[in-house]
Amino acid sequence: MRTLVPAETLVYLETNDLAAALQPIVDSKPFTEVATSKPDFSALKGVQVAVAVTGFETSEEKVNDEQSIGRVRPRFVAVVDTHAWNNQAMAFVEHKLGSFVRDIYNAEPQLEKSDKHGGKYFTWTAADGRKAYALVTDSLIWFGNDETAIDKCLAVRRGEAESLITTGKVQAAEPGTLARGYVSTDGVAQIASLASVKVAAESTEDPDIRSSVVAVLPELIRSSASDLSWVSRAASPAIEDRFSVTRPQPVEKGNELVAELVDSFFDDLEGLTAEEVVAVLGVRRTETATAPNTVHQREDRRTATTAERRINSDLGFFGWLIAQLSEG
């Protein structure tokens, strides 16, 4: 799948078997406590998925005369190799992806179909102007919220642009890998800038302090991490996630703010509930009380140039990613 996304990809996520990646989540104790049934993933067995984030867009939504909410929209494309017949891939897009888009838009979007790029092209348009796109060629599906991201992937496939594999940063997956991800140096820089705006807005009302945070925090993050990787594996018990950071230089003691930012992310991961995952997978909830993501083990390792955190939990980071889909 690394050969199907562009070399300049900022964030990359991949699974070589979507059913295998999802199964440990629905088999977990928290999930079974709140779901009335388990989804059938037999149709997803052997389906490979790669998600490439190629950029970010920011916007500001006015709440009132004095307040506004900043929103971040990643430009992404998901490449799916169904290893199925073309008509089966077409049916998946029309029914499964169409239903997903409908849920995200919370309304029935307008659908247009056309012949394009040697395949069938789908465009969904919401009432507010948001769009989603999909292309089906043979067993392959490209799906995203940005046409240019799909075009970049198609240029890679035609040999007109380099793929992610040429960077040497994402090696072949090790046996037993359920899912994995990578954030490039440019990706770290862009996420750092976005994170600084969020931290500044939430930490103080003082415009001068906010400006200082926005100016200083990105540089602190970029000096603390040149790239990041994540690997998920089945473990006993539950799911093991390993997050690794390559550090361009030893982290100075004064970088407490960066450490707090990292810890806040893991607090969010550990605060995940099974209900959030169940809601996205479309399995009806029971009246059971909140079932949290139990963390069984946490371990940190550091060297002069790397930092690693391993977390063994019931729902895992992939479960957290699924829950984010409910936010649209």
C-alpha positions as a LaTeX table, in Angstrom:
\begin{tabular}{lrrr}
\hline
Residue & $x$ (\AA) & $y$ (\AA) & $z$ (\AA) \\
\hline
Met1 & 0.00 & 0.00 & 0.00 \\
Arg2 & 3.00 & 2.29 & 0.51 \\
Thr3 & 3.45 & 2.35 & $-3.26$ \\
Leu4 & 0.00 & 3.91 & $-3.77$ \\
Val5 & 0.35 & 7.14 & $-1.74$ \\
Pro6 & 2.61 & 10.14 & $-2.45$ \\
Ala7 & 6.05 & 10.61 & $-0.92$ \\
Glu8 & 5.03 & 13.97 & 0.59 \\
Thr9 & 2.31 & 12.34 & 2.72 \\
Leu10 & 2.22 & 14.05 & 6.13 \\
Val11 & 0.40 & 11.34 & 8.08 \\
Tyr12 & 0.12 & 7.72 & 6.99 \\
Leu13 & $-2.07$ & 4.95 & 8.47 \\
Glu14 & $-2.22$ & 1.37 & 7.22 \\
Thr15 & $-3.68$ & $-2.05$ & 7.89 \\
Asn16 & $-3.14$ & $-5.10$ & 5.72 \\
Asp17 & $-6.28$ & $-6.79$ & 7.06 \\
Leu18 & $-9.07$ & $-4.50$ & 8.21 \\
Ala19 & $-11.06$ & $-7.36$ & 9.76 \\
Ala20 & $-8.05$ & $-8.51$ & 11.81 \\
Ala21 & $-7.45$ & $-4.96$ & 13.06 \\
Leu22 & $-11.08$ & $-4.50$ & 14.14 \\
Gln23 & $-11.69$ & $-7.93$ & 15.69 \\
Pro24 & $-9.68$ & $-7.46$ & 18.95 \\
Ile25 & $-11.64$ & $-4.25$ & 19.59 \\
Val26 & $-15.07$ & $-5.88$ & 19.34 \\
Asp27 & $-13.83$ & $-8.91$ & 21.30 \\
Ser28 & $-12.75$ & $-6.70$ & 24.20 \\
Lys29 & $-14.62$ & $-6.75$ & 27.49 \\
Pro30 & $-15.71$ & $-3.06$ & 27.40 \\
Phe31 & $-17.16$ & $-3.47$ & 23.90 \\
Thr32 & $-19.11$ & $-6.64$ & 24.70 \\
Glu33 & $-20.50$ & $-4.98$ & 27.84 \\
Val34 & $-22.27$ & $-2.23$ & 25.89 \\
Ala35 & $-23.02$ & $-3.81$ & 22.51 \\
Thr36 & $-26.03$ & $-6.03$ & 21.90 \\
Ser37 & $-24.20$ & $-7.88$ & 19.12 \\
Lys38 & $-20.87$ & $-7.99$ & 17.32 \\
Pro39 & $-20.43$ & $-6.69$ & 13.77 \\
Asp40 & $-19.68$ & $-9.30$ & 11.12 \\
Phe41 & $-16.31$ & $-8.43$ & 9.57 \\
Ser42 & $-16.14$ & $-11.43$ & 7.21 \\
Ala43 & $-16.54$ & $-9.13$ & 4.18 \\
Leu44 & $-13.52$ & $-7.11$ & 5.35 \\
Lys45 & $-11.18$ & $-10.07$ & 5.72 \\
Gly46 & $-8.00$ & $-9.44$ & 3.75 \\
Val47 & $-9.06$ & $-5.91$ & 2.79 \\
Gln48 & $-6.04$ & $-3.59$ & 2.83 \\
Val49 & $-6.46$ & 0.08 & 3.72 \\
Ala50 & $-4.00$ & 2.98 & 3.61 \\
Val51 & $-4.93$ & 6.51 & 4.68 \\
Ala52 & $-2.77$ & 9.44 & 3.61 \\
Val53 & $-3.20$ & 12.94 & 5.03 \\
Thr54 & $-1.75$ & 15.36 & 2.50 \\
Gly55 & $-2.54$ & 18.67 & 4.21 \\
Phe56 & $-4.65$ & 20.56 & 6.73 \\
Glu57 & $-7.18$ & 23.37 & 6.36 \\
Thr58 & $-8.15$ & 25.69 & 9.18 \\
Ser59 & $-11.32$ & 27.70 & 9.52 \\
Glu60 & $-13.04$ & 29.84 & 12.13 \\
Glu61 & $-16.70$ & 29.50 & 13.05 \\
Lys62 & $-18.31$ & 32.48 & 14.77 \\
Val63 & $-20.23$ & 31.57 & 17.94 \\
Asn64 & $-21.13$ & 35.16 & 18.90 \\
Asp65 & $-19.67$ & 38.66 & 18.61 \\
Glu66 & $-16.87$ & 37.83 & 21.05 \\
Gln67 & $-16.22$ & 34.12 & 20.60 \\
Ser68 & $-15.37$ & 31.82 & 17.73 \\
Ile69 & $-14.36$ & 28.19 & 17.35 \\
Gly70 & $-11.33$ & 27.16 & 15.31 \\
Arg71 & $-11.74$ & 24.02 & 13.21 \\
Val72 & $-9.10$ & 21.86 & 11.53 \\
Arg73 & $-9.95$ & 19.75 & 8.49 \\
Pro74 & $-7.36$ & 17.25 & 7.26 \\
Arg75 & $-7.20$ & 16.70 & 3.51 \\
Phe76 & $-7.03$ & 12.94 & 3.18 \\
Val77 & $-7.41$ & 10.02 & 0.81 \\
Ala78 & $-8.04$ & 6.40 & 1.81 \\
Val79 & $-6.85$ & 3.76 & $-0.63$ \\
Val80 & $-8.66$ & 0.44 & $-0.26$ \\
Asp81 & $-7.63$ & $-2.77$ & $-1.99$ \\
Thr82 & $-10.70$ & $-4.99$ & $-1.65$ \\
His83 & $-9.13$ & $-7.96$ & $-3.52$ \\
Ala84 & $-12.64$ & $-8.45$ & $-4.90$ \\
Trp85 & $-14.39$ & $-8.14$ & $-8.25$ \\
Asn86 & $-15.03$ & $-4.66$ & $-9.62$ \\
Asn87 & $-18.80$ & $-4.96$ & $-9.17$ \\
Gln88 & $-18.28$ & $-5.90$ & $-5.51$ \\
Ala89 & $-16.04$ & $-2.85$ & $-4.99$ \\
Met90 & $-18.66$ & $-0.71$ & $-6.71$ \\
Ala91 & $-21.40$ & $-2.04$ & $-4.43$ \\
Phe92 & $-19.22$ & $-1.33$ & $-1.38$ \\
Val93 & $-18.83$ & 2.31 & $-2.42$ \\
Glu94 & $-22.49$ & 2.85 & $-3.21$ \\
His95 & $-23.85$ & 1.24 & $-0.06$ \\
Lys96 & $-21.20$ & 1.19 & 2.68 \\
Leu97 & $-19.31$ & 4.39 & 1.83 \\
Gly98 & $-22.54$ & 6.12 & 0.86 \\
Ser99 & $-24.02$ & 5.28 & 4.26 \\
Phe100 & $-20.83$ & 6.51 & 5.98 \\
Val101 & $-20.95$ & 9.84 & 4.14 \\
Arg102 & $-24.64$ & 10.19 & 5.00 \\
Asp103 & $-23.88$ & 9.64 & 8.69 \\
Ile104 & $-21.04$ & 12.17 & 8.66 \\
Tyr105 & $-23.19$ & 14.82 & 6.95 \\
Asn106 & $-26.19$ & 13.88 & 9.10 \\
Ala107 & $-28.36$ & 14.18 & 5.98 \\
Glu108 & $-28.83$ & 12.65 & 2.55 \\
Pro109 & $-26.19$ & 14.19 & 0.24 \\
Gln110 & $-26.51$ & 14.72 & $-3.49$ \\
Leu111 & $-24.70$ & 11.96 & $-5.40$ \\
Glu112 & $-23.21$ & 12.34 & $-8.87$ \\
Lys113 & $-21.56$ & 9.52 & $-10.85$ \\
Ser114 & $-19.28$ & 9.85 & $-13.85$ \\
Asp115 & $-16.68$ & 7.94 & $-15.84$ \\
Lys116 & $-13.25$ & 9.32 & $-14.96$ \\
His117 & $-9.63$ & 8.17 & $-14.59$ \\
Gly118 & $-10.49$ & 4.83 & $-16.18$ \\
Gly119 & $-13.10$ & 4.00 & $-13.56$ \\
Lys120 & $-16.34$ & 5.08 & $-11.95$ \\
Tyr121 & $-16.15$ & 8.38 & $-10.07$ \\
Phe122 & $-18.54$ & 9.30 & $-7.21$ \\
Thr123 & $-19.09$ & 12.79 & $-5.79$ \\
Trp124 & $-21.25$ & 13.38 & $-2.70$ \\
Thr125 & $-22.28$ & 16.97 & $-1.91$ \\
Ala126 & $-23.80$ & 18.00 & 1.41 \\
Ala127 & $-26.31$ & 20.83 & 1.81 \\
Asp128 & $-23.58$ & 23.03 & 3.33 \\
Gly129 & $-21.25$ & 22.48 & 0.37 \\
Arg130 & $-18.95$ & 19.85 & 1.85 \\
Lys131 & $-17.88$ & 17.19 & $-0.63$ \\
Ala132 & $-16.57$ & 13.64 & $-0.57$ \\
Tyr133 & $-15.14$ & 11.73 & $-3.52$ \\
Ala134 & $-14.52$ & 8.13 & $-4.49$ \\
Leu135 & $-13.03$ & 6.39 & $-7.50$ \\
Val136 & $-13.36$ & 2.68 & $-8.26$ \\
Thr137 & $-10.97$ & 0.97 & $-10.66$ \\
Asp138 & $-10.94$ & $-2.84$ & $-10.66$ \\
Ser139 & $-10.57$ & $-3.91$ & $-7.00$ \\
Leu140 & $-9.16$ & $-0.56$ & $-5.85$ \\
Ile141 & $-11.11$ & 2.26 & $-4.19$ \\
Trp142 & $-9.85$ & 5.79 & $-3.59$ \\
Phe143 & $-11.97$ & 7.75 & $-1.13$ \\
Gly144 & $-11.37$ & 11.21 & 0.33 \\
Asn145 & $-12.56$ & 14.72 & 1.03 \\
Asp146 & $-10.15$ & 16.37 & $-1.41$ \\
Glu147 & $-9.92$ & 15.74 & $-5.15$ \\
Thr148 & $-6.30$ & 16.85 & $-5.34$ \\
Ala149 & $-5.31$ & 14.19 & $-2.78$ \\
Ile150 & $-6.86$ & 11.51 & $-5.00$ \\
Asp151 & $-5.14$ & 13.02 & $-8.06$ \\
Lys152 & $-1.77$ & 12.82 & $-6.29$ \\
Cys153 & $-2.28$ & 9.12 & $-5.59$ \\
Leu154 & $-3.25$ & 8.47 & $-9.18$ \\
Ala155 & $-0.11$ & 10.28 & $-10.35$ \\
Val156 & 1.93 & 7.92 & $-8.14$ \\
Arg157 & 0.20 & 4.90 & $-9.65$ \\
Arg158 & 0.95 & 6.14 & $-13.17$ \\
Gly159 & 4.62 & 6.55 & $-12.26$ \\
Glu160 & 4.50 & 10.34 & $-12.59$ \\
Ala161 & 5.32 & 10.98 & $-8.91$ \\
Glu162 & 7.27 & 9.20 & $-6.20$ \\
Ser163 & 5.52 & 7.05 & $-3.61$ \\
Leu164 & 5.97 & 6.94 & 0.16 \\
Ile165 & 8.06 & 3.78 & $-0.14$ \\
Thr166 & 10.85 & 5.76 & $-1.85$ \\
Thr167 & 11.45 & 7.80 & 1.33 \\
Gly168 & 12.59 & 4.69 & 3.20 \\
Lys169 & 10.78 & 5.92 & 6.30 \\
Val170 & 8.02 & 3.28 & 6.36 \\
Gln171 & 9.45 & $-0.22$ & 6.16 \\
Ala172 & 7.55 & $-3.44$ & 5.48 \\
Ala173 & 5.19 & $-4.33$ & 8.30 \\
Glu174 & 6.43 & $-6.90$ & 10.82 \\
Pro175 & 4.46 & $-10.15$ & 11.23 \\
Gly176 & 1.59 & $-9.79$ & 13.67 \\
Thr177 & 1.04 & $-6.09$ & 12.97 \\
Leu178 & $-2.66$ & $-5.16$ & 13.13 \\
Ala179 & $-2.26$ & $-1.54$ & 12.05 \\
Arg180 & 0.43 & 1.12 & 11.99 \\
Gly181 & 1.07 & 4.76 & 11.24 \\
Tyr182 & 3.74 & 7.34 & 10.51 \\
Val183 & 3.99 & 11.13 & 10.82 \\
Ser184 & 6.70 & 12.76 & 8.70 \\
Thr185 & 8.94 & 15.65 & 9.73 \\
Asp186 & 6.74 & 18.06 & 7.75 \\
Gly187 & 3.70 & 16.45 & 9.35 \\
Val188 & 5.13 & 17.06 & 12.82 \\
Ala189 & 5.76 & 20.71 & 11.92 \\
Gln190 & 2.21 & 21.29 & 10.68 \\
Ile191 & 0.59 & 19.46 & 13.58 \\
Ala192 & 2.80 & 21.43 & 15.98 \\
Ser193 & 1.51 & 24.70 & 14.55 \\
Leu194 & $-2.10$ & 23.53 & 14.83 \\
Ala195 & $-1.58$ & 22.24 & 18.37 \\
Ser196 & $-0.06$ & 25.54 & 19.48 \\
Val197 & $-3.16$ & 27.45 & 18.38 \\
Lys198 & $-5.40$ & 25.02 & 20.30 \\
Val199 & $-3.25$ & 25.19 & 23.44 \\
Ala200 & $-3.06$ & 28.98 & 23.30 \\
Ala201 & $-6.84$ & 29.33 & 22.92 \\
Glu202 & $-7.56$ & 26.98 & 25.83 \\
Ser203 & $-4.87$ & 28.17 & 28.24 \\
Thr204 & $-5.42$ & 31.92 & 28.58 \\
Glu205 & $-7.51$ & 34.92 & 27.54 \\
Asp206 & $-4.46$ & 37.19 & 27.41 \\
Pro207 & $-3.69$ & 37.92 & 23.72 \\
Asp208 & 0.00 & 38.57 & 24.42 \\
Ile209 & 0.46 & 35.20 & 26.15 \\
Arg210 & $-1.48$ & 33.49 & 23.38 \\
Ser211 & 0.83 & 35.03 & 20.78 \\
Ser212 & 3.86 & 33.83 & 22.75 \\
Val213 & 2.53 & 30.26 & 22.95 \\
Val214 & 1.79 & 30.20 & 19.21 \\
Ala215 & 5.31 & 31.50 & 18.49 \\
Val216 & 7.25 & 29.28 & 20.91 \\
Leu217 & 5.40 & 25.95 & 21.18 \\
Pro218 & 5.80 & 24.82 & 17.52 \\
Glu219 & 9.55 & 25.28 & 17.74 \\
Leu220 & 9.67 & 23.30 & 20.99 \\
Ile221 & 7.74 & 20.43 & 19.41 \\
Arg222 & 9.83 & 20.43 & 16.24 \\
Ser223 & 13.03 & 20.38 & 18.30 \\
Ser224 & 11.66 & 17.46 & 20.33 \\
Ala225 & 10.41 & 15.21 & 17.51 \\
Ser226 & 11.52 & 14.83 & 13.90 \\
Asp227 & 9.05 & 12.06 & 13.08 \\
Leu228 & 6.71 & 9.62 & 14.81 \\
Ser229 & 5.59 & 6.04 & 14.22 \\
Trp230 & 2.93 & 3.80 & 15.71 \\
Val231 & 2.44 & 0.03 & 15.61 \\
Ser232 & $-0.52$ & $-1.94$ & 16.97 \\
Arg233 & $-0.32$ & $-5.66$ & 17.78 \\
Ala234 & $-2.51$ & $-8.20$ & 19.51 \\
Ala235 & $-1.28$ & $-8.78$ & 23.07 \\
Ser236 & $-2.22$ & $-10.63$ & 26.23 \\
Pro237 & $-4.39$ & $-9.12$ & 27.40 \\
Ala238 & $-5.92$ & $-6.77$ & 24.86 \\
Ile239 & $-4.02$ & $-4.64$ & 22.30 \\
Glu240 & $-0.48$ & $-3.29$ & 22.48 \\
Asp241 & 0.27 & 0.10 & 20.93 \\
Arg242 & 3.86 & 1.21 & 20.52 \\
Phe243 & 4.52 & 4.90 & 19.83 \\
Ser244 & 8.07 & 5.85 & 18.81 \\
Val245 & 9.51 & 9.33 & 18.39 \\
Thr246 & 12.79 & 10.19 & 16.71 \\
Arg247 & 14.35 & 13.14 & 18.49 \\
Pro248 & 16.73 & 15.39 & 16.53 \\
Gln249 & 18.45 & 16.39 & 19.77 \\
Pro250 & 18.19 & 15.60 & 23.49 \\
Val251 & 15.08 & 17.19 & 24.98 \\
Glu252 & 15.92 & 20.06 & 27.29 \\
Lys253 & 14.55 & 20.10 & 30.82 \\
Gly254 & 12.65 & 23.27 & 30.01 \\
Asn255 & 10.32 & 21.47 & 27.61 \\
Glu256 & 7.71 & 20.66 & 30.26 \\
Leu257 & 5.02 & 22.11 & 27.99 \\
Val258 & 5.74 & 19.52 & 25.33 \\
Ala259 & 5.59 & 16.74 & 27.91 \\
Glu260 & 2.25 & 18.05 & 29.16 \\
Leu261 & 0.91 & 18.11 & 25.60 \\
Val262 & 1.97 & 14.51 & 25.04 \\
Asp263 & 0.46 & 13.39 & 28.34 \\
Ser264 & $-2.81$ & 15.15 & 27.51 \\
Phe265 & $-3.04$ & 13.10 & 24.31 \\
Phe266 & $-2.55$ & 9.85 & 26.19 \\
Asp267 & $-5.08$ & 10.97 & 28.80 \\
Asp268 & $-7.54$ & 11.33 & 25.93 \\
Leu269 & $-6.68$ & 7.84 & 24.66 \\
Glu270 & $-7.12$ & 6.35 & 28.12 \\
Gly271 & $-10.39$ & 8.25 & 28.57 \\
Leu272 & $-11.90$ & 6.51 & 25.53 \\
Thr273 & $-15.14$ & 4.63 & 26.18 \\
Ala274 & $-16.53$ & 1.58 & 24.43 \\
Glu275 & $-19.75$ & 3.49 & 23.71 \\
Glu276 & $-17.84$ & 5.85 & 21.41 \\
Val277 & $-16.52$ & 2.94 & 19.36 \\
Val278 & $-19.86$ & 1.10 & 19.37 \\
Ala279 & $-21.63$ & 4.20 & 18.06 \\
Val280 & $-19.34$ & 4.43 & 15.02 \\
Leu281 & $-19.53$ & 0.73 & 14.21 \\
Gly282 & $-23.31$ & 0.99 & 14.22 \\
Val283 & $-24.06$ & $-1.61$ & 16.89 \\
Arg284 & $-26.95$ & $-0.63$ & 19.17 \\
Arg285 & $-25.98$ & 0.28 & 22.72 \\
Thr286 & $-27.42$ & $-1.25$ & 25.86 \\
Glu287 & $-28.40$ & 0.60 & 29.02 \\
Thr288 & $-25.12$ & $-0.43$ & 30.63 \\
Ala289 & $-23.08$ & 2.30 & 32.32 \\
Thr290 & $-20.02$ & 3.72 & 30.62 \\
Ala291 & $-17.42$ & 1.05 & 29.81 \\
Pro292 & $-13.96$ & 2.70 & 29.81 \\
Asn293 & $-10.85$ & 1.69 & 27.95 \\
Thr294 & $-8.88$ & $-0.19$ & 30.61 \\
Val295 & $-5.11$ & 0.33 & 30.44 \\
His296 & $-3.34$ & $-2.82$ & 31.63 \\
Gln297 & 0.26 & $-1.72$ & 31.24 \\
Arg298 & 2.31 & 1.33 & 30.31 \\
Glu299 & 6.05 & 1.49 & 29.73 \\
Asp300 & 8.36 & 4.33 & 28.64 \\
Arg301 & 11.83 & 3.94 & 27.13 \\
Arg302 & 14.19 & 6.74 & 26.20 \\
Thr303 & 17.60 & 7.13 & 24.59 \\
Ala304 & 19.46 & 10.23 & 23.44 \\
Thr305 & 17.72 & 10.12 & 20.05 \\
Thr306 & 14.49 & 8.17 & 20.57 \\
Ala307 & 11.53 & 7.99 & 22.92 \\
Glu308 & 9.05 & 5.13 & 23.03 \\
Arg309 & 5.84 & 4.51 & 24.91 \\
Arg310 & 4.06 & 1.16 & 24.96 \\
Ile311 & 0.47 & 0.94 & 26.14 \\
Asn312 & $-1.52$ & $-2.25$ & 26.55 \\
Ser313 & $-5.25$ & $-1.46$ & 26.61 \\
Asp314 & $-8.60$ & $-3.00$ & 25.74 \\
Leu315 & $-9.60$ & $-0.74$ & 22.85 \\
Gly316 & $-6.22$ & 0.51 & 21.68 \\
Phe317 & $-5.28$ & 3.50 & 19.57 \\
Phe318 & $-7.15$ & 2.09 & 16.57 \\
Gly319 & $-10.29$ & 2.10 & 18.70 \\
Trp320 & $-9.61$ & 5.76 & 19.52 \\
Leu321 & $-9.23$ & 6.56 & 15.80 \\
Ile322 & $-12.57$ & 4.89 & 15.08 \\
Ala323 & $-14.24$ & 6.94 & 17.79 \\
Gln324 & $-12.99$ & 10.16 & 16.18 \\
Leu325 & $-15.07$ & 9.40 & 13.10 \\
Ser326 & $-18.20$ & 10.14 & 15.10 \\
Glu327 & $-17.06$ & 13.78 & 15.25 \\
Gly328 & $-17.20$ & 14.07 & 11.45 \\
\hline
\end{tabular}
